[in-house]
Amino acid sequence: MYLMEWMVVLDHKRYKPGSIWDEQQKKNADREKKHEKKLSAQGLGHLLTTKESDIRESRSEVVDDNCSIYRKTSTYLDVCTYNDDKRGLLTLLFSVICYGLYTCTYILGFLIFQLITGKDSFGFDFEPDLDFWIGFVGFAVITPVVWGCFFRYLLKAWRLEAFTKRRLVVRFNRVTRKVYLLRPSFLGGVKAYDWEEVDAILPKNMPNHEGIGGMLVLAVKTEENENPYRDFGVDGAFLGLPSRDYQHLLSFWEYIRRFMEDGADAVPAPKRLRSKWPNPLSSMWTVSRLSLPGGFDLGRSFLWLRLALTPVFVIWGLGHYASLLLSYEGRFPKAIRQASGESELRSWLELLAYNLLPLLYTAVGLWLYYAWRHGLDWRLPLSYLGL
């Protein structure tokens, strides 16, 4: 669920004066001004214009890919974002809502059918009474209102994990010295920034334990900004899986920094590339981590907790898998693909495979399960094809 990315976009917009969002922007601006005055009074005003991380400064002696790499070539590095795996709960919630909408629509349709035909569900003559008219008027009013609220408000929230790009990707291209952000339009769209403009938010005095479960935050100052209380905009990305501690986070940044500064051979190949194939089992495994760093490494007590919550993880995992199927695999625009040396043929084949094959093998799996449950011949669909 891309909630943090959405909040960043919302903070850049202009809202009606006096509205809740406008007041929140004003409070944030006042807080930033107080912080600036405090630093200036302490003689640290230069920190306001200084980046927290120098891309030429090594912050760690070791490097770690944090199991967050989709692809590594001699030219570019594709990295996942922090919220790629945080999904599924909204899809479960909205599945229940959709079932309620379907039920209301079905009942209203049945009432209309009775009214038109004058027959009940058993085929007998039907005469509307007071109870019928009360129910009919109620469903005739409630159903359109609920559908309207769903499409006007709720569907926008569902797009944070479904009906959008399946994942956000950040590409570091060491040849063009650019950082590319692959995002849907409502989260800022595709953007390209100079590597030298990027700032990694990594304070030098942070205790190691405060980095547990953290993410690598990249920020860039931009001119695109409609916020009336700020003179500039801020764009960026939240990278990587949850870190074990702050040193682990620094080693992840060092992996990216050395790739861009010293070359592809300066960092080892990723221990394991992240897969882009939706898989119900991997979805259940992903949600069972509870977005905590280390997974089973957190101890036996946590292992037993995960085993006890297995039914919850199965249901949540199915919601996670469904949200992936309800989304689509995106790709960078052609200009960025060419600058990265991508094969157009391979790009097209991957686009078709990642978007079509998951639907196909999911349909096959559901049919096999249905045939097994009802004692049907699993080869029945093949007979219709003459096979």
mmCIF file of C-alpha atoms in Angstrom:
data_model
loop_
_atom_site.group_PDB
_atom_site.id
_atom_site.type_symbol
_atom_site.label_atom_id
_atom_site.label_comp_id
_atom_site.label_asym_id
_atom_site.label_seq_id
_atom_site.Cartn_x
_atom_site.Cartn_y
_atom_site.Cartn_z
ATOM 1 C CA MET A 1 0.000 0.000 0.000
ATOM 2 C CA TYR A 2 1.644 3.188 -1.202
ATOM 3 C CA LEU A 3 0.313 5.418 1.582
ATOM 4 C CA MET A 4 3.574 7.286 2.248
ATOM 5 C CA GLU A 5 4.097 8.088 -1.424
ATOM 6 C CA TRP A 6 0.508 9.340 -1.617
ATOM 7 C CA MET A 7 0.997 11.584 1.426
ATOM 8 C CA VAL A 8 4.064 13.166 -0.207
ATOM 9 C CA VAL A 9 2.015 13.987 -3.312
ATOM 10 C CA LEU A 10 -0.857 15.404 -1.244
ATOM 11 C CA ASP A 11 1.544 17.705 0.607
ATOM 12 C CA HIS A 12 2.502 19.374 -2.693
ATOM 13 C CA LYS A 13 -1.037 20.333 -3.655
ATOM 14 C CA ARG A 14 -2.994 23.522 -3.026
ATOM 15 C CA TYR A 15 -6.185 23.169 -1.035
ATOM 16 C CA LYS A 16 -9.154 25.371 -0.270
ATOM 17 C CA PRO A 17 -8.176 27.977 2.374
ATOM 18 C CA GLY A 18 -9.437 26.941 5.787
ATOM 19 C CA SER A 19 -9.843 23.260 4.889
ATOM 20 C CA ILE A 20 -8.355 20.491 7.016
ATOM 21 C CA TRP A 21 -5.551 19.847 4.501
ATOM 22 C CA ASP A 22 -4.768 23.558 4.231
ATOM 23 C CA GLU A 23 -4.511 23.899 8.019
ATOM 24 C CA GLN A 24 -2.242 20.861 8.184
ATOM 25 C CA GLN A 25 0.080 22.354 5.552
ATOM 26 C CA LYS A 26 0.175 25.559 7.550
ATOM 27 C CA LYS A 27 1.104 23.700 10.739
ATOM 28 C CA ASN A 28 3.851 21.802 8.932
ATOM 29 C CA ALA A 29 5.252 25.060 7.527
ATOM 30 C CA ASP A 30 5.245 26.696 10.982
ATOM 31 C CA ARG A 31 7.038 23.683 12.435
ATOM 32 C CA GLU A 32 9.692 23.853 9.711
ATOM 33 C CA LYS A 33 10.234 27.591 10.288
ATOM 34 C CA LYS A 34 10.701 27.046 14.034
ATOM 35 C CA HIS A 35 13.244 24.335 13.295
ATOM 36 C CA GLU A 36 15.109 26.651 10.908
ATOM 37 C CA LYS A 37 15.205 29.438 13.526
ATOM 38 C CA LYS A 38 16.485 27.003 16.146
ATOM 39 C CA LEU A 39 19.336 25.848 13.907
ATOM 40 C CA SER A 40 20.215 29.437 12.997
ATOM 41 C CA ALA A 41 20.323 30.424 16.685
ATOM 42 C CA GLN A 42 22.738 27.552 17.338
ATOM 43 C CA GLY A 43 24.987 28.647 14.498
ATOM 44 C CA LEU A 44 24.009 25.634 12.417
ATOM 45 C CA GLY A 45 22.144 27.440 9.680
ATOM 46 C CA HIS A 46 24.448 25.957 7.055
ATOM 47 C CA LEU A 47 22.829 22.564 7.675
ATOM 48 C CA LEU A 48 19.655 23.832 6.023
ATOM 49 C CA THR A 49 21.379 23.973 2.643
ATOM 50 C CA THR A 50 23.742 21.026 3.126
ATOM 51 C CA LYS A 51 22.782 17.520 2.062
ATOM 52 C CA GLU A 52 22.829 14.849 4.753
ATOM 53 C CA SER A 53 24.792 12.434 2.584
ATOM 54 C CA ASP A 54 27.650 13.141 0.207
ATOM 55 C CA ILE A 55 27.427 10.687 -2.687
ATOM 56 C CA ARG A 56 31.231 10.535 -2.757
ATOM 57 C CA GLU A 57 31.561 9.752 0.946
ATOM 58 C CA SER A 58 31.619 6.118 2.049
ATOM 59 C CA ARG A 59 29.393 5.521 5.066
ATOM 60 C CA SER A 60 30.038 1.817 5.500
ATOM 61 C CA GLU A 61 32.921 -0.597 5.029
ATOM 62 C CA VAL A 62 30.578 -3.396 3.963
ATOM 63 C CA VAL A 63 27.894 -3.488 1.281
ATOM 64 C CA ASP A 64 24.563 -5.297 1.338
ATOM 65 C CA ASP A 65 21.891 -5.460 -1.369
ATOM 66 C CA ASN A 66 19.205 -5.979 1.323
ATOM 67 C CA CYS A 67 17.448 -8.498 -0.976
ATOM 68 C CA SER A 68 15.910 -5.443 -2.647
ATOM 69 C CA ILE A 69 17.268 -5.705 -6.204
ATOM 70 C CA TYR A 70 15.080 -6.564 -9.181
ATOM 71 C CA ARG A 71 17.866 -6.420 -11.746
ATOM 72 C CA LYS A 72 21.546 -5.524 -11.871
ATOM 73 C CA THR A 73 23.400 -4.936 -15.134
ATOM 74 C CA SER A 74 26.603 -3.138 -16.005
ATOM 75 C CA THR A 75 24.510 -0.042 -16.711
ATOM 76 C CA TYR A 76 21.662 0.140 -14.229
ATOM 77 C CA LEU A 77 20.321 -1.119 -10.936
ATOM 78 C CA ASP A 78 16.575 -1.626 -10.356
ATOM 79 C CA VAL A 79 15.595 -1.376 -6.689
ATOM 80 C CA CYS A 80 12.287 -2.091 -4.970
ATOM 81 C CA THR A 81 10.482 0.363 -2.729
ATOM 82 C CA TYR A 82 9.667 -0.061 0.943
ATOM 83 C CA ASN A 83 5.911 -0.451 0.451
ATOM 84 C CA ASP A 84 5.915 -2.950 -2.441
ATOM 85 C CA ASP A 85 5.091 -5.852 -0.088
ATOM 86 C CA LYS A 86 2.708 -3.959 2.192
ATOM 87 C CA ARG A 87 -0.604 -4.835 0.631
ATOM 88 C CA GLY A 88 -3.578 -7.173 0.846
ATOM 89 C CA LEU A 89 -5.585 -5.808 3.774
ATOM 90 C CA LEU A 90 -7.284 -3.120 1.701
ATOM 91 C CA THR A 91 -8.173 -5.674 -0.954
ATOM 92 C CA LEU A 92 -9.762 -7.936 1.662
ATOM 93 C CA LEU A 93 -11.732 -5.017 3.084
ATOM 94 C CA PHE A 94 -12.932 -3.836 -0.301
ATOM 95 C CA SER A 95 -13.797 -7.390 -1.324
ATOM 96 C CA VAL A 96 -16.276 -7.447 1.568
ATOM 97 C CA ILE A 97 -17.596 -4.038 0.507
ATOM 98 C CA CYS A 98 -17.987 -5.216 -3.102
ATOM 99 C CA TYR A 99 -19.855 -8.290 -1.913
ATOM 100 C CA GLY A 100 -22.214 -5.991 0.009
ATOM 101 C CA LEU A 101 -22.693 -3.844 -3.091
ATOM 102 C CA TYR A 102 -23.429 -6.932 -5.155
ATOM 103 C CA THR A 103 -25.980 -8.136 -2.588
ATOM 104 C CA CYS A 104 -27.776 -4.785 -2.516
ATOM 105 C CA THR A 105 -27.853 -4.647 -6.323
ATOM 106 C CA TYR A 106 -29.104 -8.236 -6.589
ATOM 107 C CA ILE A 107 -31.925 -7.649 -4.098
ATOM 108 C CA LEU A 108 -32.968 -4.420 -5.813
ATOM 109 C CA GLY A 109 -32.942 -6.193 -9.187
ATOM 110 C CA PHE A 110 -35.042 -9.031 -7.811
ATOM 111 C CA LEU A 111 -37.569 -6.589 -6.327
ATOM 112 C CA ILE A 112 -37.826 -4.826 -9.687
ATOM 113 C CA PHE A 113 -38.287 -8.197 -11.404
ATOM 114 C CA GLN A 114 -41.145 -9.049 -9.028
ATOM 115 C CA LEU A 115 -42.757 -5.682 -9.592
ATOM 116 C CA ILE A 116 -42.595 -5.987 -13.395
ATOM 117 C CA THR A 117 -43.616 -9.622 -13.772
ATOM 118 C CA GLY A 118 -46.023 -9.868 -10.843
ATOM 119 C CA LYS A 119 -44.438 -13.203 -9.906
ATOM 120 C CA ASP A 120 -42.439 -14.205 -6.843
ATOM 121 C CA SER A 121 -39.354 -16.445 -6.784
ATOM 122 C CA PHE A 122 -41.552 -19.586 -6.868
ATOM 123 C CA GLY A 123 -43.556 -18.428 -9.898
ATOM 124 C CA PHE A 124 -46.741 -17.662 -7.987
ATOM 125 C CA ASP A 125 -48.736 -14.483 -8.463
ATOM 126 C CA PHE A 126 -47.357 -11.631 -6.442
ATOM 127 C CA GLU A 127 -49.191 -8.616 -5.019
ATOM 128 C CA PRO A 128 -46.994 -5.825 -3.537
ATOM 129 C CA ASP A 129 -47.811 -4.973 0.084
ATOM 130 C CA LEU A 130 -46.535 -2.316 2.507
ATOM 131 C CA ASP A 131 -43.466 -4.346 3.515
ATOM 132 C CA PHE A 132 -42.529 -4.757 -0.122
ATOM 133 C CA TRP A 133 -42.768 -1.028 -0.836
ATOM 134 C CA ILE A 134 -40.738 -0.148 2.274
ATOM 135 C CA GLY A 135 -37.974 -2.543 1.205
ATOM 136 C CA PHE A 136 -38.148 -1.459 -2.422
ATOM 137 C CA VAL A 137 -37.874 2.264 -1.607
ATOM 138 C CA GLY A 138 -35.082 1.585 0.881
ATOM 139 C CA PHE A 139 -32.944 -0.403 -1.559
ATOM 140 C CA ALA A 140 -33.782 1.984 -4.428
ATOM 141 C CA VAL A 141 -32.347 4.863 -2.379
ATOM 142 C CA ILE A 142 -29.473 3.145 -0.605
ATOM 143 C CA THR A 143 -28.004 1.155 -3.541
ATOM 144 C CA PRO A 144 -27.236 4.121 -5.875
ATOM 145 C CA VAL A 145 -25.894 6.179 -2.946
ATOM 146 C CA VAL A 146 -23.536 3.416 -1.835
ATOM 147 C CA TRP A 147 -22.327 2.802 -5.393
ATOM 148 C CA GLY A 148 -21.760 6.552 -5.843
ATOM 149 C CA CYS A 149 -19.713 6.793 -2.631
ATOM 150 C CA PHE A 150 -17.705 3.741 -3.666
ATOM 151 C CA PHE A 151 -16.675 5.164 -7.045
ATOM 152 C CA ARG A 152 -16.207 8.724 -5.780
ATOM 153 C CA TYR A 153 -14.221 8.089 -2.603
ATOM 154 C CA LEU A 154 -13.417 4.467 -1.777
ATOM 155 C CA LEU A 155 -12.050 3.408 -5.158
ATOM 156 C CA LYS A 156 -9.328 6.075 -4.858
ATOM 157 C CA ALA A 157 -8.148 4.502 -1.624
ATOM 158 C CA TRP A 158 -8.189 1.021 -3.172
ATOM 159 C CA ARG A 159 -5.843 2.264 -5.893
ATOM 160 C CA LEU A 160 -3.121 2.455 -3.254
ATOM 161 C CA GLU A 161 -2.625 -1.288 -3.775
ATOM 162 C CA ALA A 162 -4.836 -2.381 -6.699
ATOM 163 C CA PHE A 163 -5.856 -1.177 -10.171
ATOM 164 C CA THR A 164 -2.468 0.499 -10.482
ATOM 165 C CA LYS A 165 1.152 -0.430 -11.175
ATOM 166 C CA ARG A 166 2.039 -3.649 -9.417
ATOM 167 C CA ARG A 167 5.241 -2.204 -8.012
ATOM 168 C CA LEU A 168 7.228 1.028 -7.870
ATOM 169 C CA VAL A 169 10.768 0.754 -9.198
ATOM 170 C CA VAL A 170 13.729 3.075 -8.729
ATOM 171 C CA ARG A 171 16.410 2.746 -11.400
ATOM 172 C CA PHE A 172 19.975 3.953 -10.860
ATOM 173 C CA ASN A 173 21.730 4.405 -14.212
ATOM 174 C CA ARG A 174 25.455 4.928 -13.795
ATOM 175 C CA VAL A 175 26.001 5.779 -17.478
ATOM 176 C CA THR A 176 23.494 8.641 -17.676
ATOM 177 C CA ARG A 177 24.089 9.522 -13.988
ATOM 178 C CA LYS A 178 20.334 9.601 -13.497
ATOM 179 C CA VAL A 179 17.862 8.215 -10.985
ATOM 180 C CA TYR A 180 14.537 7.203 -12.559
ATOM 181 C CA LEU A 181 11.305 6.729 -10.617
ATOM 182 C CA LEU A 182 8.647 4.437 -12.100
ATOM 183 C CA ARG A 183 5.303 5.377 -10.517
ATOM 184 C CA PRO A 184 1.644 5.798 -11.545
ATOM 185 C CA SER A 185 0.542 9.342 -12.304
ATOM 186 C CA PHE A 186 -1.391 9.841 -9.055
ATOM 187 C CA LEU A 187 1.819 9.122 -7.096
ATOM 188 C CA GLY A 188 3.915 11.623 -9.038
ATOM 189 C CA GLY A 189 4.419 9.795 -12.323
ATOM 190 C CA VAL A 190 7.686 8.827 -13.987
ATOM 191 C CA LYS A 191 10.499 11.194 -13.067
ATOM 192 C CA ALA A 192 14.226 11.487 -13.800
ATOM 193 C CA TYR A 193 16.670 13.251 -11.472
ATOM 194 C CA ASP A 194 20.410 13.813 -11.611
ATOM 195 C CA TRP A 195 22.355 11.531 -9.305
ATOM 196 C CA GLU A 196 24.171 14.538 -7.853
ATOM 197 C CA GLU A 197 20.833 16.088 -6.785
ATOM 198 C CA VAL A 198 19.792 13.077 -4.728
ATOM 199 C CA ASP A 199 20.120 13.226 -0.957
ATOM 200 C CA ALA A 200 20.000 10.085 1.183
ATOM 201 C CA ILE A 201 18.443 10.916 4.538
ATOM 202 C CA LEU A 202 20.981 9.186 6.768
ATOM 203 C CA PRO A 203 21.816 11.210 9.918
ATOM 204 C CA LYS A 204 25.364 10.691 11.149
ATOM 205 C CA ASN A 205 24.453 10.630 14.830
ATOM 206 C CA MET A 206 21.623 8.084 14.734
ATOM 207 C CA PRO A 207 21.950 5.211 17.257
ATOM 208 C CA ASN A 208 22.222 1.809 15.637
ATOM 209 C CA HIS A 209 19.045 0.396 17.225
ATOM 210 C CA GLU A 210 16.897 3.211 15.824
ATOM 211 C CA GLY A 211 17.443 1.827 12.337
ATOM 212 C CA ILE A 212 15.563 -1.414 13.076
ATOM 213 C CA GLY A 213 12.795 -1.811 10.497
ATOM 214 C CA GLY A 214 13.887 1.387 8.738
ATOM 215 C CA MET A 215 14.023 2.289 5.084
ATOM 216 C CA LEU A 216 16.382 4.211 2.824
ATOM 217 C CA VAL A 217 14.795 7.591 2.093
ATOM 218 C CA LEU A 218 15.954 9.465 -1.006
ATOM 219 C CA ALA A 219 14.911 13.102 -1.372
ATOM 220 C CA VAL A 220 15.230 15.667 -4.165
ATOM 221 C CA LYS A 221 14.268 19.341 -4.105
ATOM 222 C CA THR A 222 12.099 20.256 -7.078
ATOM 223 C CA GLU A 223 10.420 23.320 -8.522
ATOM 224 C CA GLU A 224 7.113 21.489 -8.920
ATOM 225 C CA ASN A 225 5.088 22.676 -5.968
ATOM 226 C CA GLU A 226 1.591 24.072 -5.411
ATOM 227 C CA ASN A 227 1.890 24.281 -1.636
ATOM 228 C CA PRO A 228 1.442 28.008 -0.816
ATOM 229 C CA TYR A 229 3.386 27.690 2.443
ATOM 230 C CA ARG A 230 6.593 26.307 0.934
ATOM 231 C CA ASP A 231 8.921 27.768 -1.688
ATOM 232 C CA PHE A 232 10.006 24.426 -3.109
ATOM 233 C CA GLY A 233 8.760 20.897 -3.587
ATOM 234 C CA VAL A 234 10.278 17.666 -2.327
ATOM 235 C CA ASP A 235 10.172 14.422 -4.266
ATOM 236 C CA GLY A 236 11.814 11.121 -3.538
ATOM 237 C CA ALA A 237 11.388 7.462 -2.801
ATOM 238 C CA PHE A 238 11.386 4.997 0.085
ATOM 239 C CA LEU A 239 13.732 2.150 -0.796
ATOM 240 C CA GLY A 240 14.429 -1.396 0.265
ATOM 241 C CA LEU A 241 13.094 -3.994 2.646
ATOM 242 C CA PRO A 242 12.982 -3.199 6.384
ATOM 243 C CA SER A 243 16.534 -3.023 7.699
ATOM 244 C CA ARG A 244 17.939 -5.030 10.611
ATOM 245 C CA ASP A 245 19.550 -1.952 12.143
ATOM 246 C CA TYR A 246 21.117 1.349 11.143
ATOM 247 C CA GLN A 247 24.422 -0.193 10.046
ATOM 248 C CA HIS A 248 22.487 -2.505 7.751
ATOM 249 C CA LEU A 249 20.748 0.525 6.261
ATOM 250 C CA LEU A 250 24.110 2.227 5.701
ATOM 251 C CA SER A 251 25.482 -0.876 3.987
ATOM 252 C CA PHE A 252 22.469 -0.889 1.659
ATOM 253 C CA TRP A 253 23.098 2.753 0.734
ATOM 254 C CA GLU A 254 26.778 1.933 0.249
ATOM 255 C CA TYR A 255 25.826 -0.803 -2.222
ATOM 256 C CA ILE A 256 23.924 1.711 -4.343
ATOM 257 C CA ARG A 257 26.534 4.462 -3.926
ATOM 258 C CA ARG A 258 29.454 2.260 -4.987
ATOM 259 C CA PHE A 259 27.508 0.989 -7.984
ATOM 260 C CA MET A 260 26.956 4.563 -9.175
ATOM 261 C CA GLU A 261 30.364 5.953 -8.230
ATOM 262 C CA ASP A 262 32.779 3.057 -8.678
ATOM 263 C CA GLY A 263 31.061 0.835 -11.229
ATOM 264 C CA ALA A 264 29.047 -2.361 -11.423
ATOM 265 C CA ASP A 265 32.087 -4.503 -10.591
ATOM 266 C CA ALA A 266 32.621 -2.614 -7.327
ATOM 267 C CA VAL A 267 29.672 -4.417 -5.724
ATOM 268 C CA PRO A 268 28.914 -8.152 -5.665
ATOM 269 C CA ALA A 269 25.995 -9.688 -7.512
ATOM 270 C CA PRO A 270 22.775 -9.663 -5.458
ATOM 271 C CA LYS A 271 22.388 -12.665 -3.187
ATOM 272 C CA ARG A 272 18.924 -13.213 -4.620
ATOM 273 C CA LEU A 273 17.036 -11.131 -7.164
ATOM 274 C CA ARG A 274 13.480 -10.215 -6.242
ATOM 275 C CA SER A 275 10.906 -12.016 -8.327
ATOM 276 C CA LYS A 276 8.161 -10.187 -10.196
ATOM 277 C CA TRP A 277 5.974 -13.277 -10.554
ATOM 278 C CA PRO A 278 2.819 -13.231 -8.385
ATOM 279 C CA ASN A 279 2.617 -16.390 -6.325
ATOM 280 C CA PRO A 280 0.053 -17.187 -3.590
ATOM 281 C CA LEU A 281 2.611 -19.093 -1.516
ATOM 282 C CA SER A 282 5.176 -16.306 -1.674
ATOM 283 C CA SER A 283 2.385 -13.826 -0.803
ATOM 284 C CA MET A 284 1.570 -15.811 2.342
ATOM 285 C CA TRP A 285 5.260 -15.961 3.237
ATOM 286 C CA THR A 286 5.616 -12.215 2.665
ATOM 287 C CA VAL A 287 2.733 -11.193 4.912
ATOM 288 C CA SER A 288 3.856 -13.649 7.609
ATOM 289 C CA ARG A 289 6.957 -11.510 8.092
ATOM 290 C CA LEU A 290 4.681 -8.741 9.387
ATOM 291 C CA SER A 291 7.065 -6.303 7.649
ATOM 292 C CA LEU A 292 9.605 -6.947 10.397
ATOM 293 C CA PRO A 293 13.321 -7.212 9.605
ATOM 294 C CA GLY A 294 14.960 -10.583 9.796
ATOM 295 C CA GLY A 295 11.859 -12.763 9.618
ATOM 296 C CA PHE A 296 12.466 -15.966 11.594
ATOM 297 C CA ASP A 297 15.741 -14.548 12.881
ATOM 298 C CA LEU A 298 13.775 -12.692 15.572
ATOM 299 C CA GLY A 299 13.655 -15.780 17.747
ATOM 300 C CA ARG A 300 11.664 -18.905 18.585
ATOM 301 C CA SER A 301 8.888 -16.989 20.301
ATOM 302 C CA PHE A 302 8.188 -15.135 17.081
ATOM 303 C CA LEU A 303 8.330 -18.432 15.174
ATOM 304 C CA TRP A 304 5.600 -19.890 17.364
ATOM 305 C CA LEU A 305 3.580 -16.701 16.971
ATOM 306 C CA ARG A 306 3.783 -17.027 13.197
ATOM 307 C CA LEU A 307 2.691 -20.646 13.370
ATOM 308 C CA ALA A 308 -0.241 -19.740 15.617
ATOM 309 C CA LEU A 309 -1.319 -17.020 13.210
ATOM 310 C CA THR A 310 -1.060 -19.230 10.122
ATOM 311 C CA PRO A 311 -4.823 -19.044 9.334
ATOM 312 C CA VAL A 312 -4.626 -15.261 9.469
ATOM 313 C CA PHE A 313 -1.602 -15.222 7.185
ATOM 314 C CA VAL A 314 -3.340 -17.542 4.693
ATOM 315 C CA ILE A 315 -6.313 -15.181 4.391
ATOM 316 C CA TRP A 316 -4.104 -12.095 4.328
ATOM 317 C CA GLY A 317 -1.832 -13.754 1.774
ATOM 318 C CA LEU A 318 -4.780 -14.408 -0.534
ATOM 319 C CA GLY A 319 -5.658 -10.708 -0.294
ATOM 320 C CA HIS A 320 -2.020 -9.884 -1.070
ATOM 321 C CA TYR A 321 -2.081 -12.182 -4.097
ATOM 322 C CA ALA A 322 -5.433 -10.792 -5.289
ATOM 323 C CA SER A 323 -4.099 -7.224 -5.097
ATOM 324 C CA LEU A 324 -1.188 -8.248 -7.330
ATOM 325 C CA LEU A 325 -3.545 -9.796 -9.883
ATOM 326 C CA LEU A 326 -5.718 -6.663 -9.809
ATOM 327 C CA SER A 327 -2.661 -4.582 -10.712
ATOM 328 C CA TYR A 328 -0.454 -4.560 -13.786
ATOM 329 C CA GLU A 329 3.273 -4.747 -14.364
ATOM 330 C CA GLY A 330 4.580 -1.445 -15.669
ATOM 331 C CA ARG A 331 7.773 -0.522 -17.473
ATOM 332 C CA PHE A 332 9.825 2.600 -18.013
ATOM 333 C CA PRO A 333 9.157 4.815 -21.055
ATOM 334 C CA LYS A 334 11.032 3.981 -24.253
ATOM 335 C CA ALA A 335 13.539 6.832 -23.874
ATOM 336 C CA ILE A 336 14.620 5.525 -20.462
ATOM 337 C CA ARG A 337 14.750 1.935 -21.696
ATOM 338 C CA GLN A 338 16.983 2.950 -24.592
ATOM 339 C CA ALA A 339 19.242 4.980 -22.303
ATOM 340 C CA SER A 340 19.551 1.894 -20.113
ATOM 341 C CA GLY A 341 20.380 -0.409 -23.020
ATOM 342 C CA GLU A 342 17.285 -2.578 -22.577
ATOM 343 C CA SER A 343 16.285 -4.953 -25.355
ATOM 344 C CA GLU A 344 12.923 -3.918 -26.796
ATOM 345 C CA LEU A 345 12.054 -7.526 -27.602
ATOM 346 C CA ARG A 346 12.818 -8.672 -24.085
ATOM 347 C CA SER A 347 10.898 -5.714 -22.654
ATOM 348 C CA TRP A 348 7.787 -6.587 -24.665
ATOM 349 C CA LEU A 349 7.986 -10.283 -23.814
ATOM 350 C CA GLU A 350 8.377 -9.510 -20.110
ATOM 351 C CA LEU A 351 5.466 -7.074 -20.218
ATOM 352 C CA LEU A 352 3.178 -9.672 -21.794
ATOM 353 C CA ALA A 353 4.387 -12.513 -19.594
ATOM 354 C CA TYR A 354 4.138 -10.678 -16.258
ATOM 355 C CA ASN A 355 0.635 -9.398 -17.057
ATOM 356 C CA LEU A 356 -0.972 -12.370 -18.827
ATOM 357 C CA LEU A 357 0.601 -15.542 -17.449
ATOM 358 C CA PRO A 358 -0.360 -14.897 -13.778
ATOM 359 C CA LEU A 359 -4.015 -14.609 -14.809
ATOM 360 C CA LEU A 360 -3.690 -17.797 -16.856
ATOM 361 C CA TYR A 361 -2.059 -20.005 -14.220
ATOM 362 C CA THR A 362 -4.388 -18.616 -11.546
ATOM 363 C CA ALA A 363 -7.422 -19.567 -13.648
ATOM 364 C CA VAL A 364 -5.959 -23.045 -14.204
ATOM 365 C CA GLY A 365 -5.286 -23.450 -10.498
ATOM 366 C CA LEU A 366 -8.825 -22.405 -9.563
ATOM 367 C CA TRP A 367 -10.303 -24.820 -12.089
ATOM 368 C CA LEU A 368 -8.192 -27.724 -10.798
ATOM 369 C CA TYR A 369 -9.292 -26.947 -7.246
ATOM 370 C CA TYR A 370 -12.950 -26.698 -8.294
ATOM 371 C CA ALA A 371 -12.759 -29.970 -10.250
ATOM 372 C CA TRP A 372 -11.136 -31.726 -7.300
ATOM 373 C CA ARG A 373 -13.748 -30.439 -4.842
ATOM 374 C CA HIS A 374 -16.679 -31.504 -7.051
ATOM 375 C CA GLY A 375 -15.244 -34.739 -8.414
ATOM 376 C CA LEU A 376 -15.040 -33.488 -12.003
ATOM 377 C CA ASP A 377 -12.610 -34.539 -14.695
ATOM 378 C CA TRP A 378 -9.899 -31.886 -14.800
ATOM 379 C CA ARG A 379 -9.517 -32.470 -18.556
ATOM 380 C CA LEU A 380 -13.079 -31.318 -19.232
ATOM 381 C CA PRO A 381 -12.073 -27.896 -20.647
ATOM 382 C CA LEU A 382 -9.734 -29.635 -23.091
ATOM 383 C CA SER A 383 -12.649 -31.592 -24.550
ATOM 384 C CA TYR A 384 -14.321 -28.363 -25.572
ATOM 385 C CA LEU A 385 -11.173 -27.516 -27.523
ATOM 386 C CA GLY A 386 -11.214 -30.894 -29.249
ATOM 387 C CA LEU A 387 -8.079 -32.097 -27.451
#
